[in-house]
Amino acid sequence: HPKTTEGAFCHKKKYPSQLWLDGVYMGMPFLARYSAMFEQGKSYDEVVNEFVLSKRHLRNPETGLYFHAWDETKKQEWADPTTGRSKFYWGRGMGWLAMAHLDVLPESDVKHRQPLIEIVKELGPALKKYQDPATATWWQIMDRPGAPGNYRESTGSAMFAYFFAKAVRKGYLDASYKDVATASFAGLVREFVNVHPDGKISMTNQCLVGGLGFGRDGSYRYYMSEPVAANDPKGNGPFILAGVELYRLLGGKG
């Protein structure tokens, strides 16, 4: 699979020289699991490198948030000509990245896990800062609450609820974040989950897709133009995972 010159995996073959947040989750948990099963962890260094490079090229130290993508060539229409970064902090992109830090390496491998835990400790305060205080959820474009067209988005909110619950349970974030985890899940249920007469539930306010290139210019208007869906696996899956992690955090077994 193609890589950048520093060794980060490109998002897809049709996106050469590009590192995307969602691609980190698409690739690294699989690579880590494969390496554990078939090569005694030989690829763990590559896994950690992906996260280190993501932080180097996509994190804004002033906000603690990560831009959606980076183009090493700085030639894409969505890329800043100086930094190569895209322009906005997309909620679900950051959600994928946050989850990936928790889902990759075995706990017994302290050497490889430690750099990821340090990043988790940076992510916690940044995500808390940009959480909507009225609902305990997060916005589609994270740092523009109330901007025209912006909306509180459920897939990213579910991913962040999972992140906080699991990170606290594992001890990567201190116990003060337990309240953030419980409030995040409560907000997710209160704002985005409908209970139907037959007892089934459905989930709303899900950004269906988000990408860059091939007509997607990475503008604010673009992120507002993608369809808002319900019951999409990209939201329902993280919602279930967040519920399981909160159950465990609060003392449930299993």
CSV table of N, CA, C and O in Angstrom, one decimal, residues 81-192:
chain,number,residue,atom,x,y,z
A,81,PRO,N,-1.8,25.7,0.9
A,81,PRO,CA,-0.6,25.6,0.1
A,81,PRO,C,0.7,25.7,0.9
A,81,PRO,O,1.7,25.3,0.4
A,82,THR,N,0.6,26.1,2.1
A,82,THR,CA,1.7,26.1,3.0
A,82,THR,C,1.9,24.9,3.9
A,82,THR,O,3.0,24.3,4.0
A,83,THR,N,0.8,24.5,4.5
A,83,THR,CA,0.8,23.3,5.4
A,83,THR,C,0.4,22.0,4.8
A,83,THR,O,0.7,20.9,5.3
A,84,GLY,N,-0.4,22.1,3.7
A,84,GLY,CA,-0.9,20.8,3.1
A,84,GLY,C,-2.2,20.3,3.9
A,84,GLY,O,-2.8,19.3,3.4
A,85,ARG,N,-2.6,21.0,4.9
A,85,ARG,CA,-3.8,20.6,5.7
A,85,ARG,C,-5.1,21.0,5.1
A,85,ARG,O,-5.2,22.0,4.4
A,86,SER,N,-6.1,20.2,5.3
A,86,SER,CA,-7.5,20.7,5.0
A,86,SER,C,-7.9,21.7,6.0
A,86,SER,O,-7.2,22.0,6.9
A,87,LYS,N,-9.1,22.3,5.8
A,87,LYS,CA,-9.4,23.6,6.5
A,87,LYS,C,-10.2,23.4,7.8
A,87,LYS,O,-10.2,24.3,8.6
A,88,PHE,N,-10.8,22.2,8.0
A,88,PHE,CA,-11.8,22.1,9.1
A,88,PHE,C,-11.6,20.9,9.9
A,88,PHE,O,-11.0,19.9,9.5
A,89,TYR,N,-12.1,21.0,11.2
A,89,TYR,CA,-12.1,19.9,12.1
A,89,TYR,C,-13.5,19.2,12.0
A,89,TYR,O,-14.5,19.6,12.5
A,90,TRP,N,-13.4,18.1,11.3
A,90,TRP,CA,-14.7,17.3,11.1
A,90,TRP,C,-14.9,16.3,12.2
A,90,TRP,O,-14.0,15.6,12.6
A,91,GLY,N,-16.0,16.4,12.9
A,91,GLY,CA,-16.3,15.6,14.1
A,91,GLY,C,-16.0,14.1,13.9
A,91,GLY,O,-15.3,13.5,14.7
A,92,ARG,N,-16.6,13.5,12.9
A,92,ARG,CA,-16.4,12.0,12.8
A,92,ARG,C,-15.0,11.6,12.5
A,92,ARG,O,-14.5,10.6,12.9
A,93,GLY,N,-14.3,12.5,11.7
A,93,GLY,CA,-12.9,12.2,11.5
A,93,GLY,C,-12.1,12.1,12.8
A,93,GLY,O,-11.3,11.2,13.0
A,94,MET,N,-12.3,13.1,13.6
A,94,MET,CA,-11.7,13.0,14.9
A,94,MET,C,-12.2,11.9,15.8
A,94,MET,O,-11.4,11.3,16.6
A,95,GLY,N,-13.4,11.5,15.6
A,95,GLY,CA,-14.0,10.4,16.3
A,95,GLY,C,-13.3,9.1,16.0
A,95,GLY,O,-12.9,8.3,16.8
A,96,TRP,N,-13.1,8.9,14.7
A,96,TRP,CA,-12.3,7.7,14.2
A,96,TRP,C,-10.9,7.6,14.8
A,96,TRP,O,-10.5,6.6,15.3
A,97,LEU,N,-10.3,8.8,14.8
A,97,LEU,CA,-8.9,8.8,15.3
A,97,LEU,C,-8.9,8.5,16.8
A,97,LEU,O,-8.1,7.8,17.3
A,98,ALA,N,-9.8,9.1,17.6
A,98,ALA,CA,-9.9,8.9,19.0
A,98,ALA,C,-10.1,7.5,19.4
A,98,ALA,O,-9.4,6.9,20.2
A,99,MET,N,-11.0,6.8,18.6
A,99,MET,CA,-11.3,5.4,18.9
A,99,MET,C,-10.0,4.6,18.5
A,99,MET,O,-9.7,3.6,19.3
A,100,ALA,N,-9.4,4.9,17.5
A,100,ALA,CA,-8.2,4.1,17.0
A,100,ALA,C,-7.1,4.0,18.1
A,100,ALA,O,-6.5,2.9,18.2
A,101,HIS,N,-6.9,5.1,18.8
A,101,HIS,CA,-5.9,5.1,19.8
A,101,HIS,C,-6.1,4.0,20.9
A,101,HIS,O,-5.2,3.5,21.5
A,102,LEU,N,-7.4,3.7,21.1
A,102,LEU,CA,-7.8,2.7,22.2
A,102,LEU,C,-7.9,1.3,21.7
A,102,LEU,O,-8.1,0.4,22.5
A,103,ASP,N,-7.9,1.1,20.4
A,103,ASP,CA,-8.3,-0.2,19.8
A,103,ASP,C,-7.2,-0.9,19.1
A,103,ASP,O,-7.4,-1.8,18.3
A,104,VAL,N,-5.9,-0.5,19.3
A,104,VAL,CA,-4.9,-1.1,18.5
A,104,VAL,C,-4.0,-2.1,19.1
A,104,VAL,O,-3.9,-3.3,18.7
A,105,LEU,N,-3.3,-1.8,20.2
A,105,LEU,CA,-2.2,-2.6,20.7
A,105,LEU,C,-2.5,-3.3,22.0
A,105,LEU,O,-3.2,-2.8,22.8
A,106,PRO,N,-1.9,-4.5,22.2
A,106,PRO,CA,-2.2,-5.3,23.4
A,106,PRO,C,-1.6,-4.5,24.6
A,106,PRO,O,-0.6,-3.9,24.6
A,107,GLU,N,-2.4,-4.7,25.7
A,107,GLU,CA,-2.0,-3.9,26.9
A,107,GLU,C,-0.6,-4.4,27.5
A,107,GLU,O,0.1,-3.6,28.2
A,108,SER,N,-0.2,-5.6,27.1
A,108,SER,CA,1.1,-6.1,27.6
A,108,SER,C,2.3,-5.4,27.0
A,108,SER,O,3.4,-5.4,27.5
A,109,ASP,N,2.0,-4.7,25.8
A,109,ASP,CA,3.1,-4.1,25.1
A,109,ASP,C,3.3,-2.6,25.6
A,109,ASP,O,2.8,-1.7,24.9
A,110,VAL,N,3.9,-2.4,26.7
A,110,VAL,CA,4.0,-1.1,27.3
A,110,VAL,C,4.7,-0.1,26.4
A,110,VAL,O,4.4,1.0,26.2
A,111,LYS,N,5.8,-0.6,25.8
A,111,LYS,CA,6.7,0.2,24.9
A,111,LYS,C,5.9,0.9,23.8
A,111,LYS,O,6.0,2.1,23.6
A,112,HIS,N,5.1,0.1,23.1
A,112,HIS,CA,4.4,0.6,21.9
A,112,HIS,C,3.1,1.4,22.4
A,112,HIS,O,2.7,2.3,21.7
A,113,ARG,N,2.5,1.0,23.5
A,113,ARG,CA,1.3,1.7,23.9
A,113,ARG,C,1.5,3.1,24.5
A,113,ARG,O,0.7,3.9,24.4
A,114,GLN,N,2.7,3.3,25.1
A,114,GLN,CA,2.9,4.5,25.8
A,114,GLN,C,2.7,5.8,25.0
A,114,GLN,O,2.1,6.7,25.4
A,115,PRO,N,3.3,5.8,23.8
A,115,PRO,CA,3.1,7.0,22.9
A,115,PRO,C,1.6,7.3,22.6
A,115,PRO,O,1.2,8.4,22.5
A,116,LEU,N,0.8,6.2,22.5
A,116,LEU,CA,-0.6,6.4,22.2
A,116,LEU,C,-1.3,6.9,23.4
A,116,LEU,O,-2.2,7.7,23.3
A,117,ILE,N,-0.9,6.4,24.6
A,117,ILE,CA,-1.6,6.9,25.8
A,117,ILE,C,-1.3,8.3,26.0
A,117,ILE,O,-2.2,9.1,26.5
A,118,GLU,N,-0.1,8.8,25.7
A,118,GLU,CA,0.2,10.2,25.9
A,118,GLU,C,-0.6,11.0,25.0
A,118,GLU,O,-1.0,12.1,25.3
A,119,ILE,N,-0.9,10.6,23.8
A,119,ILE,CA,-1.8,11.3,22.9
A,119,ILE,C,-3.2,11.3,23.4
A,119,ILE,O,-3.9,12.3,23.3
A,120,VAL,N,-3.7,10.2,23.9
A,120,VAL,CA,-5.0,10.1,24.6
A,120,VAL,C,-5.1,11.2,25.6
A,120,VAL,O,-6.2,11.8,25.8
A,121,LYS,N,-4.1,11.4,26.4
A,121,LYS,CA,-4.1,12.3,27.5
A,121,LYS,C,-4.2,13.8,27.0
A,121,LYS,O,-4.7,14.7,27.6
A,122,GLU,N,-3.8,14.0,25.7
A,122,GLU,CA,-3.9,15.3,25.1
A,122,GLU,C,-5.3,15.4,24.5
A,122,GLU,O,-5.9,16.5,24.5
A,123,LEU,N,-5.8,14.4,23.9
A,123,LEU,CA,-7.1,14.4,23.3
A,123,LEU,C,-8.3,14.7,24.3
A,123,LEU,O,-9.2,15.4,24.0
A,124,GLY,N,-8.2,14.1,25.5
A,124,GLY,CA,-9.2,14.3,26.5
A,124,GLY,C,-9.6,15.7,26.8
A,124,GLY,O,-10.8,16.1,26.6
A,125,PRO,N,-8.7,16.6,27.2
A,125,PRO,CA,-9.0,18.0,27.4
A,125,PRO,C,-9.5,18.7,26.2
A,125,PRO,O,-10.4,19.6,26.3
A,126,ALA,N,-9.0,18.4,25.0
A,126,ALA,CA,-9.4,19.1,23.8
A,126,ALA,C,-10.8,18.8,23.4
A,126,ALA,O,-11.6,19.6,23.1
A,127,LEU,N,-11.2,17.5,23.5
A,127,LEU,CA,-12.6,17.1,23.2
A,127,LEU,C,-13.5,17.6,24.2
A,127,LEU,O,-14.6,18.1,23.9
A,128,LYS,N,-13.2,17.6,25.5
A,128,LYS,CA,-14.0,18.2,26.5
A,128,LYS,C,-14.3,19.7,26.3
A,128,LYS,O,-15.4,20.2,26.4
A,129,LYS,N,-13.2,20.4,25.9
A,129,LYS,CA,-13.4,21.8,25.6
A,129,LYS,C,-14.4,22.2,24.5
A,129,LYS,O,-15.1,23.1,24.6
A,130,TYR,N,-14.4,21.3,23.5
A,130,TYR,CA,-15.3,21.6,22.4
A,130,TYR,C,-16.6,20.8,22.4
A,130,TYR,O,-17.4,20.9,21.5
A,131,GLN,N,-16.9,20.2,23.6
A,131,GLN,CA,-18.2,19.6,23.8
A,131,GLN,C,-19.3,20.6,24.0
A,131,GLN,O,-19.1,21.6,24.7
A,132,ASP,N,-20.4,20.5,23.4
A,132,ASP,CA,-21.5,21.4,23.5
A,132,ASP,C,-22.0,21.4,25.0
A,132,ASP,O,-22.5,20.3,25.5
A,133,PRO,N,-21.9,22.5,25.7
A,133,PRO,CA,-22.2,22.4,27.2
A,133,PRO,C,-23.7,22.2,27.5
A,133,PRO,O,-24.1,21.6,28.5
A,134,ALA,N,-24.6,22.6,26.5
A,134,ALA,CA,-26.0,22.4,26.8
A,134,ALA,C,-26.5,21.0,26.6
A,134,ALA,O,-27.5,20.5,27.3
A,135,THR,N,-25.9,20.2,25.7
A,135,THR,CA,-26.3,18.9,25.4
A,135,THR,C,-25.3,17.8,25.6
A,135,THR,O,-25.7,16.6,25.5
A,136,ALA,N,-24.1,18.1,25.9
A,136,ALA,CA,-23.0,17.2,26.1
A,136,ALA,C,-22.7,16.3,24.8
A,136,ALA,O,-22.3,15.2,24.9
A,137,THR,N,-23.0,16.9,23.6
A,137,THR,CA,-22.7,16.3,22.4
A,137,THR,C,-21.7,17.2,21.6
A,137,THR,O,-21.2,18.2,22.1
A,138,TRP,N,-21.4,16.8,20.4
A,138,TRP,CA,-20.5,17.5,19.6
A,138,TRP,C,-21.0,17.9,18.2
A,138,TRP,O,-21.9,17.3,17.7
A,139,TRP,N,-20.5,19.0,17.6
A,139,TRP,CA,-20.9,19.6,16.4
A,139,TRP,C,-20.2,18.9,15.2
A,139,TRP,O,-19.1,18.4,15.3
A,140,GLN,N,-20.9,19.0,14.0
A,140,GLN,CA,-20.3,18.4,12.8
A,140,GLN,C,-19.0,19.1,12.5
A,140,GLN,O,-18.0,18.4,12.3
A,141,ILE,N,-18.9,20.4,12.5
A,141,ILE,CA,-17.6,21.1,12.5
A,141,ILE,C,-17.4,21.6,13.9
A,141,ILE,O,-18.1,22.4,14.4
A,142,MET,N,-16.4,21.0,14.5
A,142,MET,CA,-16.3,21.0,16.0
A,142,MET,C,-16.2,22.4,16.6
A,142,MET,O,-16.6,22.6,17.7
A,143,ASP,N,-15.5,23.3,16.0
A,143,ASP,CA,-15.2,24.6,16.6
A,143,ASP,C,-16.1,25.7,16.1
A,143,ASP,O,-15.7,26.9,16.4
A,144,ARG,N,-17.2,25.4,15.5
A,144,ARG,CA,-18.1,26.4,15.0
A,144,ARG,C,-19.5,26.2,15.5
A,144,ARG,O,-20.5,26.0,14.7
A,145,PRO,N,-19.7,26.1,16.8
A,145,PRO,CA,-21.1,25.9,17.3
A,145,PRO,C,-22.0,27.0,16.9
A,145,PRO,O,-21.7,28.2,17.0
A,146,GLY,N,-23.2,26.6,16.4
A,146,GLY,CA,-24.2,27.6,16.0
A,146,GLY,C,-23.9,28.3,14.7
A,146,GLY,O,-24.7,29.2,14.3
A,147,ALA,N,-22.9,28.0,14.0
A,147,ALA,CA,-22.7,28.6,12.7
A,147,ALA,C,-23.8,28.1,11.7
A,147,ALA,O,-24.4,27.1,11.9
A,148,PRO,N,-24.1,29.0,10.7
A,148,PRO,CA,-25.2,28.6,9.8
A,148,PRO,C,-25.0,27.2,9.2
A,148,PRO,O,-24.0,26.9,8.6
A,149,GLY,N,-26.0,26.4,9.4
A,149,GLY,CA,-26.0,25.1,8.8
A,149,GLY,C,-25.4,24.0,9.7
A,149,GLY,O,-25.6,22.8,9.5
A,150,ASN,N,-24.5,24.4,10.6
A,150,ASN,CA,-23.8,23.4,11.5
A,150,ASN,C,-24.9,22.8,12.4
A,150,ASN,O,-25.9,23.4,12.8
A,151,TYR,N,-24.6,21.5,12.7
A,151,TYR,CA,-25.5,20.8,13.5
A,151,TYR,C,-24.8,19.8,14.5
A,151,TYR,O,-23.6,19.5,14.2
A,152,ARG,N,-25.5,19.5,15.5
A,152,ARG,CA,-24.9,18.5,16.5
A,152,ARG,C,-25.0,17.1,15.9
A,152,ARG,O,-26.1,16.7,15.6
A,153,GLU,N,-23.9,16.5,15.7
A,153,GLU,CA,-23.8,15.3,14.9
A,153,GLU,C,-23.6,14.0,15.8
A,153,GLU,O,-22.8,14.0,16.7
A,154,SER,N,-24.4,13.0,15.5
A,154,SER,CA,-24.4,11.9,16.4
A,154,SER,C,-23.3,10.8,16.3
A,154,SER,O,-23.0,10.2,17.3
A,155,THR,N,-22.8,10.6,15.1
A,155,THR,CA,-21.8,9.6,14.9
A,155,THR,C,-20.5,10.0,15.7
A,155,THR,O,-19.9,9.2,16.4
A,156,GLY,N,-20.1,11.2,15.5
A,156,GLY,CA,-18.9,11.7,16.2
A,156,GLY,C,-19.2,11.7,17.7
A,156,GLY,O,-18.3,11.3,18.5
A,157,SER,N,-20.4,12.1,18.1
A,157,SER,CA,-20.7,12.2,19.5
A,157,SER,C,-20.6,10.8,20.1
A,157,SER,O,-20.2,10.6,21.3
A,158,ALA,N,-21.1,9.7,19.4
A,158,ALA,CA,-21.0,8.4,19.9
A,158,ALA,C,-19.6,7.9,20.0
A,158,ALA,O,-19.2,7.2,21.0
A,159,MET,N,-18.7,8.3,19.1
A,159,MET,CA,-17.3,7.9,19.1
A,159,MET,C,-16.6,8.5,20.3
A,159,MET,O,-15.8,7.9,21.0
A,160,PHE,N,-17.0,9.8,20.6
A,160,PHE,CA,-16.3,10.5,21.7
A,160,PHE,C,-16.9,9.9,23.0
A,160,PHE,O,-16.1,9.8,24.0
A,161,ALA,N,-18.1,9.5,23.1
A,161,ALA,CA,-18.6,8.9,24.3
A,161,ALA,C,-17.9,7.6,24.6
A,161,ALA,O,-17.5,7.2,25.7
A,162,TYR,N,-17.7,6.8,23.5
A,162,TYR,CA,-16.9,5.6,23.6
A,162,TYR,C,-15.5,5.9,24.1
A,162,TYR,O,-14.9,5.2,25.0
A,163,PHE,N,-14.8,6.9,23.5
A,163,PHE,CA,-13.5,7.3,23.8
A,163,PHE,C,-13.4,7.6,25.3
A,163,PHE,O,-12.5,7.0,26.0
A,164,PHE,N,-14.2,8.4,25.8
A,164,PHE,CA,-14.1,8.8,27.3
A,164,PHE,C,-14.4,7.6,28.2
A,164,PHE,O,-13.7,7.4,29.2
A,165,ALA,N,-15.4,6.8,27.9
A,165,ALA,CA,-15.7,5.7,28.7
A,165,ALA,C,-14.6,4.7,28.8
A,165,ALA,O,-14.2,4.2,29.9
A,166,LYS,N,-14.1,4.3,27.6
A,166,LYS,CA,-13.0,3.3,27.6
A,166,LYS,C,-11.7,3.9,28.2
A,166,LYS,O,-11.0,3.2,28.9
A,167,ALA,N,-11.4,5.1,27.8
A,167,ALA,CA,-10.1,5.7,28.3
A,167,ALA,C,-10.1,5.8,29.9
A,167,ALA,O,-9.1,5.6,30.5
A,168,VAL,N,-11.2,6.2,30.4
A,168,VAL,CA,-11.3,6.2,31.9
A,168,VAL,C,-11.3,4.8,32.5
A,168,VAL,O,-10.5,4.6,33.5
A,169,ARG,N,-12.0,3.9,31.9
A,169,ARG,CA,-12.0,2.5,32.4
A,169,ARG,C,-10.6,1.9,32.4
A,169,ARG,O,-10.2,1.2,33.3
A,170,LYS,N,-9.8,2.2,31.4
A,170,LYS,CA,-8.5,1.6,31.2
A,170,LYS,C,-7.4,2.4,32.1
A,170,LYS,O,-6.3,2.0,32.2
A,171,GLY,N,-7.8,3.6,32.6
A,171,GLY,CA,-6.9,4.4,33.4
A,171,GLY,C,-6.0,5.3,32.6
A,171,GLY,O,-5.1,5.9,33.1
A,172,TYR,N,-6.3,5.5,31.3
A,172,TYR,CA,-5.6,6.4,30.4
A,172,TYR,C,-5.9,7.8,30.7
A,172,TYR,O,-5.1,8.7,30.6
A,173,LEU,N,-7.2,8.1,31.1
A,173,LEU,CA,-7.6,9.4,31.6
A,173,LEU,C,-8.0,9.2,33.0
A,173,LEU,O,-8.5,8.2,33.4
A,174,ASP,N,-7.8,10.3,33.8
A,174,ASP,CA,-8.0,10.2,35.3
A,174,ASP,C,-9.5,10.1,35.6
A,174,ASP,O,-10.4,10.4,34.7
A,175,ALA,N,-9.9,9.8,36.8
A,175,ALA,CA,-11.3,9.6,37.2
A,175,ALA,C,-12.2,10.8,37.0
A,175,ALA,O,-13.4,10.7,37.0
A,176,SER,N,-11.5,12.0,36.9
A,176,SER,CA,-12.4,13.2,36.8
A,176,SER,C,-13.1,13.2,35.4
A,176,SER,O,-14.1,13.9,35.3
A,177,TYR,N,-12.7,12.4,34.5
A,177,TYR,CA,-13.4,12.3,33.2
A,177,TYR,C,-14.5,11.3,33.2
A,177,TYR,O,-15.2,11.2,32.2
A,178,LYS,N,-14.8,10.6,34.3
A,178,LYS,CA,-15.9,9.7,34.4
A,178,LYS,C,-17.2,10.5,34.2
A,178,LYS,O,-18.1,10.0,33.5
A,179,ASP,N,-17.3,11.7,34.7
A,179,ASP,CA,-18.5,12.5,34.6
A,179,ASP,C,-18.7,12.9,33.1
A,179,ASP,O,-19.8,13.0,32.6
A,180,VAL,N,-17.6,13.1,32.4
A,180,VAL,CA,-17.7,13.5,31.0
A,180,VAL,C,-18.2,12.3,30.2
A,180,VAL,O,-19.1,12.4,29.3
A,181,ALA,N,-17.7,11.1,30.6
A,181,ALA,CA,-18.2,9.9,29.9
A,181,ALA,C,-19.7,9.6,30.1
A,181,ALA,O,-20.4,9.4,29.1
A,182,THR,N,-20.2,9.7,31.3
A,182,THR,CA,-21.6,9.5,31.6
A,182,THR,C,-22.5,10.6,31.0
A,182,THR,O,-23.5,10.3,30.4
A,183,ALA,N,-22.0,11.8,31.0
A,183,ALA,CA,-22.8,12.9,30.4
A,183,ALA,C,-22.8,12.8,28.9
A,183,ALA,O,-23.9,13.0,28.3
A,184,SER,N,-21.7,12.3,28.3
A,184,SER,CA,-21.7,12.2,26.9
A,184,SER,C,-22.7,11.1,26.4
A,184,SER,O,-23.4,11.3,25.4
A,185,PHE,N,-22.7,10.0,27.1
A,185,PHE,CA,-23.7,8.9,26.7
A,185,PHE,C,-25.1,9.4,26.9
A,185,PHE,O,-26.0,9.1,26.1
A,186,ALA,N,-25.3,10.0,28.0
A,186,ALA,CA,-26.7,10.5,28.3
A,186,ALA,C,-27.1,11.5,27.3
A,186,ALA,O,-28.3,11.5,26.8
A,187,GLY,N,-26.2,12.4,26.9
A,187,GLY,CA,-26.6,13.4,25.8
A,187,GLY,C,-26.8,12.7,24.5
A,187,GLY,O,-27.8,13.1,23.8
A,188,LEU,N,-26.1,11.7,24.2
A,188,LEU,CA,-26.3,10.9,23.0
A,188,LEU,C,-27.7,10.3,22.9
A,188,LEU,O,-28.4,10.4,21.9
A,189,VAL,N,-28.1,9.7,24.0
A,189,VAL,CA,-29.4,9.1,24.1
A,189,VAL,C,-30.5,10.1,24.1
A,189,VAL,O,-31.5,10.0,23.3
A,190,ARG,N,-30.3,11.2,24.8
A,190,ARG,CA,-31.4,12.2,24.9
A,190,ARG,C,-31.6,13.0,23.6
A,190,ARG,O,-32.7,13.3,23.2
A,191,GLU,N,-30.5,13.2,22.9
A,191,GLU,CA,-30.6,14.1,21.7
A,191,GLU,C,-30.8,13.3,20.4
A,191,GLU,O,-31.4,13.9,19.5
A,192,PHE,N,-30.4,12.1,20.3
A,192,PHE,CA,-30.3,11.4,19.0
A,192,PHE,C,-31.0,10.1,19.0
A,192,PHE,O,-31.1,9.5,17.9
